[in-house]
GROMACS .gro file of C-alpha atoms in nm:
model
  318
    1MET     CA    1   0.003   0.001  -0.003
    2LYS     CA    2   0.290   0.238   0.080
    3ASP     CA    3   0.453   0.161  -0.255
    4VAL     CA    4   0.134   0.241  -0.425
    5LYS     CA    5   0.118   0.583  -0.274
    6VAL     CA    6   0.479   0.664  -0.350
    7SER     CA    7   0.423   0.561  -0.711
    8TRP     CA    8   0.104   0.788  -0.722
    9VAL     CA    9   0.311   1.073  -0.589
   10ILE     CA   10   0.576   1.025  -0.841
   11PHE     CA   11   0.322   1.006  -1.128
   12LEU     CA   12   0.180   1.345  -1.012
   13CYS     CA   13   0.504   1.510  -1.001
   14VAL     CA   14   0.598   1.388  -1.344
   15LEU     CA   15   0.261   1.499  -1.480
   16THR     CA   16   0.298   1.845  -1.329
   17PHE     CA   17   0.632   1.884  -1.481
   18MET     CA   18   0.505   1.772  -1.825
   19VAL     CA   19   0.213   2.005  -1.807
   20GLY     CA   20   0.410   2.299  -1.667
   21GLY     CA   21   0.672   2.249  -1.957
   22CYS     CA   22   0.406   2.229  -2.217
   23ASN     CA   23   0.203   2.535  -2.094
   24SER     CA   24   0.524   2.746  -2.070
   25MET     CA   25   0.550   2.724  -2.460
   26ILE     CA   26   0.209   2.865  -2.511
   27THR     CA   27   0.118   3.229  -2.423
   28ASN     CA   28  -0.254   3.328  -2.427
   29ASN     CA   29  -0.284   3.690  -2.554
   30THR     CA   30  -0.662   3.698  -2.515
   31PRO     CA   31  -0.820   3.880  -2.215
   32SER     CA   32  -1.068   3.697  -2.017
   33GLN     CA   33  -1.337   3.961  -2.074
   34ILE     CA   34  -1.413   4.103  -2.411
   35PRO     CA   35  -1.691   4.366  -2.474
   36GLN     CA   36  -1.971   4.259  -2.686
   37ASN     CA   37  -1.974   4.404  -3.050
   38GLY     CA   38  -2.241   4.424  -3.319
   39SER     CA   39  -2.102   4.155  -3.534
   40ASP     CA   40  -2.043   3.900  -3.239
   41ILE     CA   41  -1.703   3.803  -3.383
   42TYR     CA   42  -1.409   3.800  -3.124
   43PRO     CA   43  -1.030   3.732  -3.209
   44ILE     CA   44  -0.877   3.474  -2.984
   45VAL     CA   45  -0.495   3.499  -3.010
   46MET     CA   46  -0.212   3.303  -2.875
   47SER     CA   47   0.170   3.288  -2.939
   48ILE     CA   48   0.430   3.008  -2.920
   49ARG     CA   49   0.770   3.063  -2.744
   50PRO     CA   50   1.037   2.822  -2.816
   51ASN     CA   51   1.189   2.867  -2.470
   52GLY     CA   52   1.534   2.781  -2.590
   53ALA     CA   53   1.439   2.454  -2.776
   54HIS     CA   54   1.552   2.421  -3.135
   55LEU     CA   55   1.203   2.464  -3.269
   56ILE     CA   56   1.153   2.454  -3.655
   57PRO     CA   57   0.923   2.754  -3.693
   58HIS     CA   58   0.756   2.666  -4.026
   59SER     CA   59   0.674   2.310  -3.869
   60CYS     CA   60   0.415   2.460  -3.637
   61SER     CA   61   0.050   2.420  -3.661
   62ALA     CA   62  -0.216   2.532  -3.399
   63ARG     CA   63  -0.566   2.448  -3.316
   64ILE     CA   64  -0.813   2.583  -3.066
   65VAL     CA   65  -1.059   2.357  -2.886
   66ILE     CA   66  -1.363   2.580  -2.772
   67ASP     CA   67  -1.672   2.435  -2.624
   68GLY     CA   68  -1.558   2.091  -2.731
   69GLU     CA   69  -1.514   2.179  -3.103
   70ILE     CA   70  -1.172   2.186  -3.274
   71HIS     CA   71  -1.083   2.475  -3.508
   72LYS     CA   72  -0.767   2.542  -3.703
   73MET     CA   73  -0.589   2.879  -3.611
   74LYS     CA   74  -0.446   3.107  -3.855
   75ASN     CA   75  -0.072   3.201  -3.848
   76ASN     CA   76  -0.016   3.580  -3.815
   77GLY     CA   77   0.351   3.545  -3.846
   78GLU     CA   78   0.629   3.513  -3.583
   79LEU     CA   79   0.456   3.223  -3.421
   80GLU     CA   80   0.130   3.411  -3.336
   81TYR     CA   81  -0.197   3.243  -3.418
   82VAL     CA   82  -0.550   3.377  -3.431
   83TYR     CA   83  -0.908   3.232  -3.441
   84ASN     CA   84  -1.211   3.454  -3.501
   85TYR     CA   85  -1.470   3.312  -3.263
   86LYS     CA   86  -1.834   3.356  -3.367
   87ARG     CA   87  -2.040   3.380  -3.053
   88PRO     CA   88  -2.342   3.150  -3.055
   89ALA     CA   89  -2.656   3.323  -2.966
   90ASP     CA   90  -2.751   3.381  -2.599
   91GLN     CA   91  -2.407   3.243  -2.486
   92HIS     CA   92  -2.173   3.490  -2.308
   93LYS     CA   93  -1.919   3.241  -2.172
   94ALA     CA   94  -1.682   2.985  -2.322
   95ASN     CA   95  -1.407   2.751  -2.225
   96TYR     CA   96  -1.111   2.683  -2.458
   97TYR     CA   97  -0.760   2.556  -2.486
   98TYR     CA   98  -0.491   2.531  -2.749
   99GLU     CA   99  -0.318   2.244  -2.914
  100ILE     CA  100   0.008   2.281  -3.120
  101ASN     CA  101   0.212   2.036  -3.338
  102TYR     CA  102   0.580   2.117  -3.414
  103LYS     CA  103   0.905   1.983  -3.493
  104ARG     CA  104   1.234   2.034  -3.319
  105LYS     CA  105   1.596   1.912  -3.340
  106ILE     CA  106   1.697   1.685  -3.070
  107ASN     CA  107   2.063   1.563  -3.078
  108GLY     CA  108   2.087   1.627  -3.447
  109SER     CA  109   1.760   1.454  -3.531
  110ILE     CA  110   1.424   1.599  -3.617
  111ARG     CA  111   1.128   1.489  -3.392
  112GLU     CA  112   0.761   1.564  -3.411
  113LYS     CA  113   0.605   1.693  -3.088
  114PHE     CA  114   0.273   1.790  -2.954
  115THR     CA  115   0.156   2.002  -2.656
  116ARG     CA  116  -0.153   2.139  -2.512
  117SER     CA  117  -0.226   2.446  -2.311
  118ARG     CA  118  -0.430   2.470  -1.984
  119ILE     CA  119  -0.801   2.555  -2.008
  120TYR     CA  120  -0.890   2.941  -2.028
  121ASN     CA  121  -1.217   3.115  -1.978
  122LEU     CA  122  -1.371   3.380  -2.193
  123THR     CA  123  -1.669   3.608  -2.106
  124ILE     CA  124  -1.846   3.817  -2.374
  125VAL     CA  125  -1.938   4.133  -2.160
  126ASN     CA  126  -2.276   4.276  -2.281
  127ARG     CA  127  -2.272   4.555  -2.019
  128TYR     CA  128  -1.985   4.807  -2.008
  129ALA     CA  129  -1.906   5.180  -2.033
  130ILE     CA  130  -1.727   5.331  -2.341
  131GLY     CA  131  -1.670   5.667  -2.162
  132PHE     CA  132  -1.778   6.028  -2.096
  133GLU     CA  133  -1.858   6.260  -2.383
  134SER     CA  134  -1.621   6.479  -2.191
  135ASN     CA  135  -1.409   6.383  -1.888
  136ARG     CA  136  -1.397   6.741  -1.742
  137SER     CA  137  -1.640   7.004  -1.678
  138VAL     CA  138  -1.773   7.259  -1.429
  139PRO     CA  139  -2.009   7.178  -1.148
  140GLY     CA  140  -2.385   7.171  -1.246
  141SER     CA  141  -2.325   7.084  -1.606
  142VAL     CA  142  -2.477   6.783  -1.765
  143ILE     CA  143  -2.254   6.506  -1.908
  144THR     CA  144  -2.345   6.205  -2.102
  145LEU     CA  145  -2.202   5.858  -2.037
  146LEU     CA  146  -2.209   5.618  -2.322
  147GLY     CA  147  -2.185   5.243  -2.304
  148ARG     CA  148  -2.403   4.923  -2.314
  149GLY     CA  149  -2.645   4.741  -2.094
  150PHE     CA  150  -2.752   5.038  -1.860
  151GLU     CA  151  -3.063   5.000  -1.661
  152GLU     CA  152  -3.302   5.217  -1.468
  153GLY     CA  153  -3.152   5.290  -1.130
  154ASP     CA  154  -2.796   5.301  -1.240
  155TYR     CA  155  -2.618   5.615  -1.138
  156VAL     CA  156  -2.265   5.786  -1.173
  157GLU     CA  157  -2.057   5.848  -0.863
  158ILE     CA  158  -1.775   6.095  -0.869
  159GLY     CA  159  -1.531   6.136  -0.578
  160ASP     CA  160  -1.774   5.921  -0.367
  161VAL     CA  161  -2.050   6.164  -0.439
  162PRO     CA  162  -2.369   6.017  -0.588
  163CYS     CA  163  -2.463   6.234  -0.890
  164GLU     CA  164  -2.821   6.318  -1.025
  165THR     CA  165  -2.824   6.060  -1.301
  166THR     CA  166  -3.092   6.024  -1.577
  167PHE     CA  167  -3.152   5.703  -1.752
  168ILE     CA  168  -3.178   5.772  -2.127
  169SER     CA  169  -3.140   5.424  -2.286
  170ALA     CA  170  -2.952   5.105  -2.248
  171ASN     CA  171  -2.672   5.268  -2.413
  172SER     CA  172  -2.652   5.628  -2.249
  173LEU     CA  173  -2.698   5.795  -1.920
  174SER     CA  174  -2.671   6.166  -1.823
  175PHE     CA  175  -2.556   6.310  -1.493
  176VAL     CA  176  -2.502   6.631  -1.321
  177VAL     CA  177  -2.140   6.719  -1.221
  178PRO     CA  178  -2.151   6.758  -0.848
  179MET     CA  179  -2.037   7.047  -0.649
  180LEU     CA  180  -1.674   6.937  -0.555
  181GLY     CA  181  -1.346   7.107  -0.529
  182HIS     CA  182  -1.222   7.233  -0.850
  183GLY     CA  183  -0.884   7.142  -1.029
  184ASP     CA  184  -0.875   6.784  -0.893
  185LYS     CA  185  -0.919   6.461  -1.091
  186HIS     CA  186  -1.189   6.261  -0.902
  187HIS     CA  187  -1.235   5.889  -0.940
  188ALA     CA  188  -1.562   5.802  -1.111
  189LYS     CA  189  -1.766   5.480  -1.125
  190LEU     CA  190  -2.098   5.349  -1.243
  191ILE     CA  191  -2.299   5.212  -0.944
  192SER     CA  192  -2.544   4.938  -1.033
  193ASP     CA  193  -2.726   4.643  -0.884
  194ASN     CA  194  -2.563   4.435  -1.157
  195GLY     CA  195  -2.218   4.530  -1.039
  196ASN     CA  196  -2.009   4.851  -1.040
  197ILE     CA  197  -1.800   4.973  -1.336
  198GLY     CA  198  -1.487   5.177  -1.292
  199LEU     CA  199  -1.506   5.489  -1.521
  200GLY     CA  200  -1.156   5.639  -1.482
  201THR     CA  201  -1.116   5.992  -1.359
  202PHE     CA  202  -1.327   6.305  -1.406
  203GLN     CA  203  -1.179   6.660  -1.361
  204ILE     CA  204  -1.404   6.935  -1.214
  205ASP     CA  205  -1.327   7.281  -1.324
  206GLN     CA  206  -1.408   7.619  -1.163
  207SER     CA  207  -1.749   7.772  -1.253
  208THR     CA  208  -1.812   8.140  -1.203
  209PHE     CA  209  -2.092   8.370  -1.056
  210HIS     CA  210  -2.241   8.659  -1.231
  211THR     CA  211  -2.366   8.953  -1.036
  212ASN     CA  212  -2.583   9.259  -1.127
  213LEU     CA  213  -2.339   9.485  -0.945
  214SER     CA  214  -1.969   9.510  -1.034
  215ASN     CA  215  -1.917   9.742  -0.740
  216ILE     CA  216  -2.134   9.854  -0.449
  217ASN     CA  217  -2.153  10.204  -0.336
  218LEU     CA  218  -2.385  10.280  -0.052
  219GLU     CA  219  -2.462  10.569   0.209
  220SER     CA  220  -2.512  10.451   0.569
  221GLY     CA  221  -2.860  10.315   0.592
  222GLU     CA  222  -2.920  10.283   0.211
  223LYS     CA  223  -3.020   9.948   0.065
  224LEU     CA  224  -2.953   9.783  -0.263
  225VAL     CA  225  -3.017   9.437  -0.416
  226LEU     CA  226  -2.746   9.212  -0.520
  227THR     CA  227  -2.849   8.931  -0.759
  228VAL     CA  228  -2.618   8.642  -0.817
  229THR     CA  229  -2.670   8.414  -1.118
  230THR     CA  230  -2.514   8.086  -1.233
  231ASP     CA  231  -2.479   7.934  -1.588
  232PHE     CA  232  -2.681   7.626  -1.492
  233ASP     CA  233  -2.975   7.514  -1.277
  234ALA     CA  234  -2.875   7.453  -0.916
  235PRO     CA  235  -2.851   7.087  -0.841
  236ARG     CA  236  -3.069   6.915  -0.577
  237GLY     CA  237  -2.994   7.062  -0.243
  238GLY     CA  238  -2.930   7.402  -0.400
  239ILE     CA  239  -2.613   7.607  -0.384
  240MET     CA  240  -2.520   7.785  -0.047
  241ILE     CA  241  -2.313   8.100  -0.113
  242ASP     CA  242  -2.095   8.207   0.175
  243VAL     CA  243  -2.063   8.586   0.203
  244THR     CA  244  -1.768   8.742   0.386
  245THR     CA  245  -1.616   9.095   0.382
  246ASN     CA  246  -1.311   9.264   0.543
  247ILE     CA  247  -1.547   9.549   0.652
  248PRO     CA  248  -1.803   9.376   0.858
  249ASP     CA  249  -1.926   9.693   1.023
  250SER     CA  250  -2.002   9.858   0.699
  251ILE     CA  251  -2.204   9.574   0.534
  252ILE     CA  252  -2.543   9.436   0.665
  253MET     CA  253  -2.672   9.137   0.465
  254LYS     CA  254  -2.732   8.756   0.480
  255ASP     CA  255  -2.575   8.467   0.295
  256ILE     CA  256  -2.713   8.380  -0.044
  257PHE     CA  257  -2.886   8.057  -0.127
  258ILE     CA  258  -2.986   7.946  -0.486
  259PRO     CA  259  -3.251   7.679  -0.451
  260ALA     CA  260  -3.269   7.364  -0.647
  261ASP     CA  261  -3.343   7.399  -1.017
  262ALA     CA  262  -3.295   7.786  -1.000
  263ARG     CA  263  -3.026   7.986  -1.146
  264SER     CA  264  -3.025   8.299  -0.940
  265ALA     CA  265  -3.107   8.446  -0.589
  266SER     CA  266  -3.123   8.798  -0.455
  267VAL     CA  267  -3.022   8.955  -0.129
  268VAL     CA  268  -3.065   9.286   0.028
  269ILE     CA  269  -2.754   9.492   0.118
  270GLN     CA  270  -2.766   9.783   0.362
  271GLY     CA  271  -2.487  10.023   0.432
  272GLY     CA  272  -2.361  10.034   0.795
  273THR     CA  273  -2.080  10.259   0.911
  274ALA     CA  274  -1.850  10.420   0.663
  275GLY     CA  275  -1.574  10.220   0.519
  276SER     CA  276  -1.438  10.072   0.200
  277GLY     CA  277  -1.327   9.715   0.129
  278MET     CA  278  -1.435   9.402  -0.053
  279LEU     CA  279  -1.728   9.158  -0.056
  280TYR     CA  280  -1.635   8.795  -0.120
  281LEU     CA  281  -1.878   8.540  -0.248
  282THR     CA  282  -1.771   8.177  -0.226
  283ALA     CA  283  -1.913   7.824  -0.291
  284ALA     CA  284  -1.780   7.474  -0.364
  285GLY     CA  285  -1.681   7.447  -0.731
  286PHE     CA  286  -1.686   7.816  -0.789
  287GLU     CA  287  -1.418   8.081  -0.850
  288GLU     CA  288  -1.425   8.339  -0.574
  289CYS     CA  289  -1.628   8.642  -0.670
  290LYS     CA  290  -1.494   8.984  -0.534
  291ILE     CA  291  -1.690   9.291  -0.538
  292PRO     CA  292  -1.552   9.634  -0.442
  293VAL     CA  293  -1.765   9.813  -0.165
  294GLU     CA  294  -1.760  10.172  -0.047
  295VAL     CA  295  -1.996  10.293   0.239
  296ILE     CA  296  -2.020  10.670   0.306
  297SER     CA  297  -2.158  10.827   0.610
  298SER     CA  298  -2.488  11.017   0.599
  299ASP     CA  299  -2.754  11.159   0.842
  300GLU     CA  300  -2.946  10.835   0.792
  301GLY     CA  301  -2.657  10.622   0.915
  302ALA     CA  302  -2.783  10.639   1.263
  303ASN     CA  303  -3.099  10.452   1.146
  304ALA     CA  304  -2.916  10.169   1.002
  305THR     CA  305  -3.066   9.815   1.088
  306THR     CA  306  -2.867   9.512   1.165
  307ASP     CA  307  -2.871   9.177   0.975
  308ASP     CA  308  -3.126   9.033   1.203
  309ASP     CA  309  -3.364   9.336   1.139
  310ILE     CA  310  -3.385   9.246   0.767
  311THR     CA  311  -3.706   9.045   0.730
  312ASN     CA  312  -3.743   8.752   0.515
  313ASP     CA  313  -3.989   8.923   0.287
  314GLU     CA  314  -3.734   9.197   0.249
  315PHE     CA  315  -3.455   8.956   0.198
  316LEU     CA  316  -3.632   8.787  -0.097
  317ASN     CA  317  -3.858   9.058  -0.235
  318PHE     CA  318  -3.679   9.395  -0.177
   0.00000   0.00000   0.00000
């Protein structure tokens, strides 16, 4: 019994050596996944490496055995062989291996040899992303993603932020670029119940604010309306614009909020104590907007209100 076990071990070792040596001559140049195409024809390519053996190149012939059927492979030159696989209807996976016959010189004599590769797997992917129509844009812009096999509920994620995504067809989606820091390339992916797909990187550039006032000149107590406009509809959640100034005692106003689906918002600005400086408007994804401000004193300055005294109606409708 012990001798049988030893013999079996020796047999396995020899078999492993033989298979390993055979496989080392064959290099599979075919990816395990290939995107589906309209003609449903896919090249399967392999090459032969002599590995130091005195191989006679023109003596080689190669076959592929795929799904149990044997097919001759075409020589592309330099020991590379190809077979154009026609995918059967409704079949997206296949198993295959290669067989080669060749001649080599051994101790001055020519001998015929045969070897076989290991088994490989091929998947024809009928769901994939080709890419963005543009891989950079400003926040709030609408970008199209092209591909195949998209479904309702699929959505794009950029920089770990889910994007407002609209299903157009199985071959295209559109999404709104999120409000993220500008100048950076963010990793993007398609999120789906059928498996996520990496989309590479997407660069977000700065957008700009437009204002109805290029500079602000006020008397103490005087009021003006500042309107801020963007080039696109505000995304879900709106755009909060942070307002700061280097003359806080001279400017009385609230922050600015552009609601979802709107492109502009207005705020009442009231002059406080006399002073001159700058008003700064900032928001994620936008270039900072700077507006020069000058407030001069007047007899009405003593009647100036505070930020809390400006009513909501006055804030929105002044």
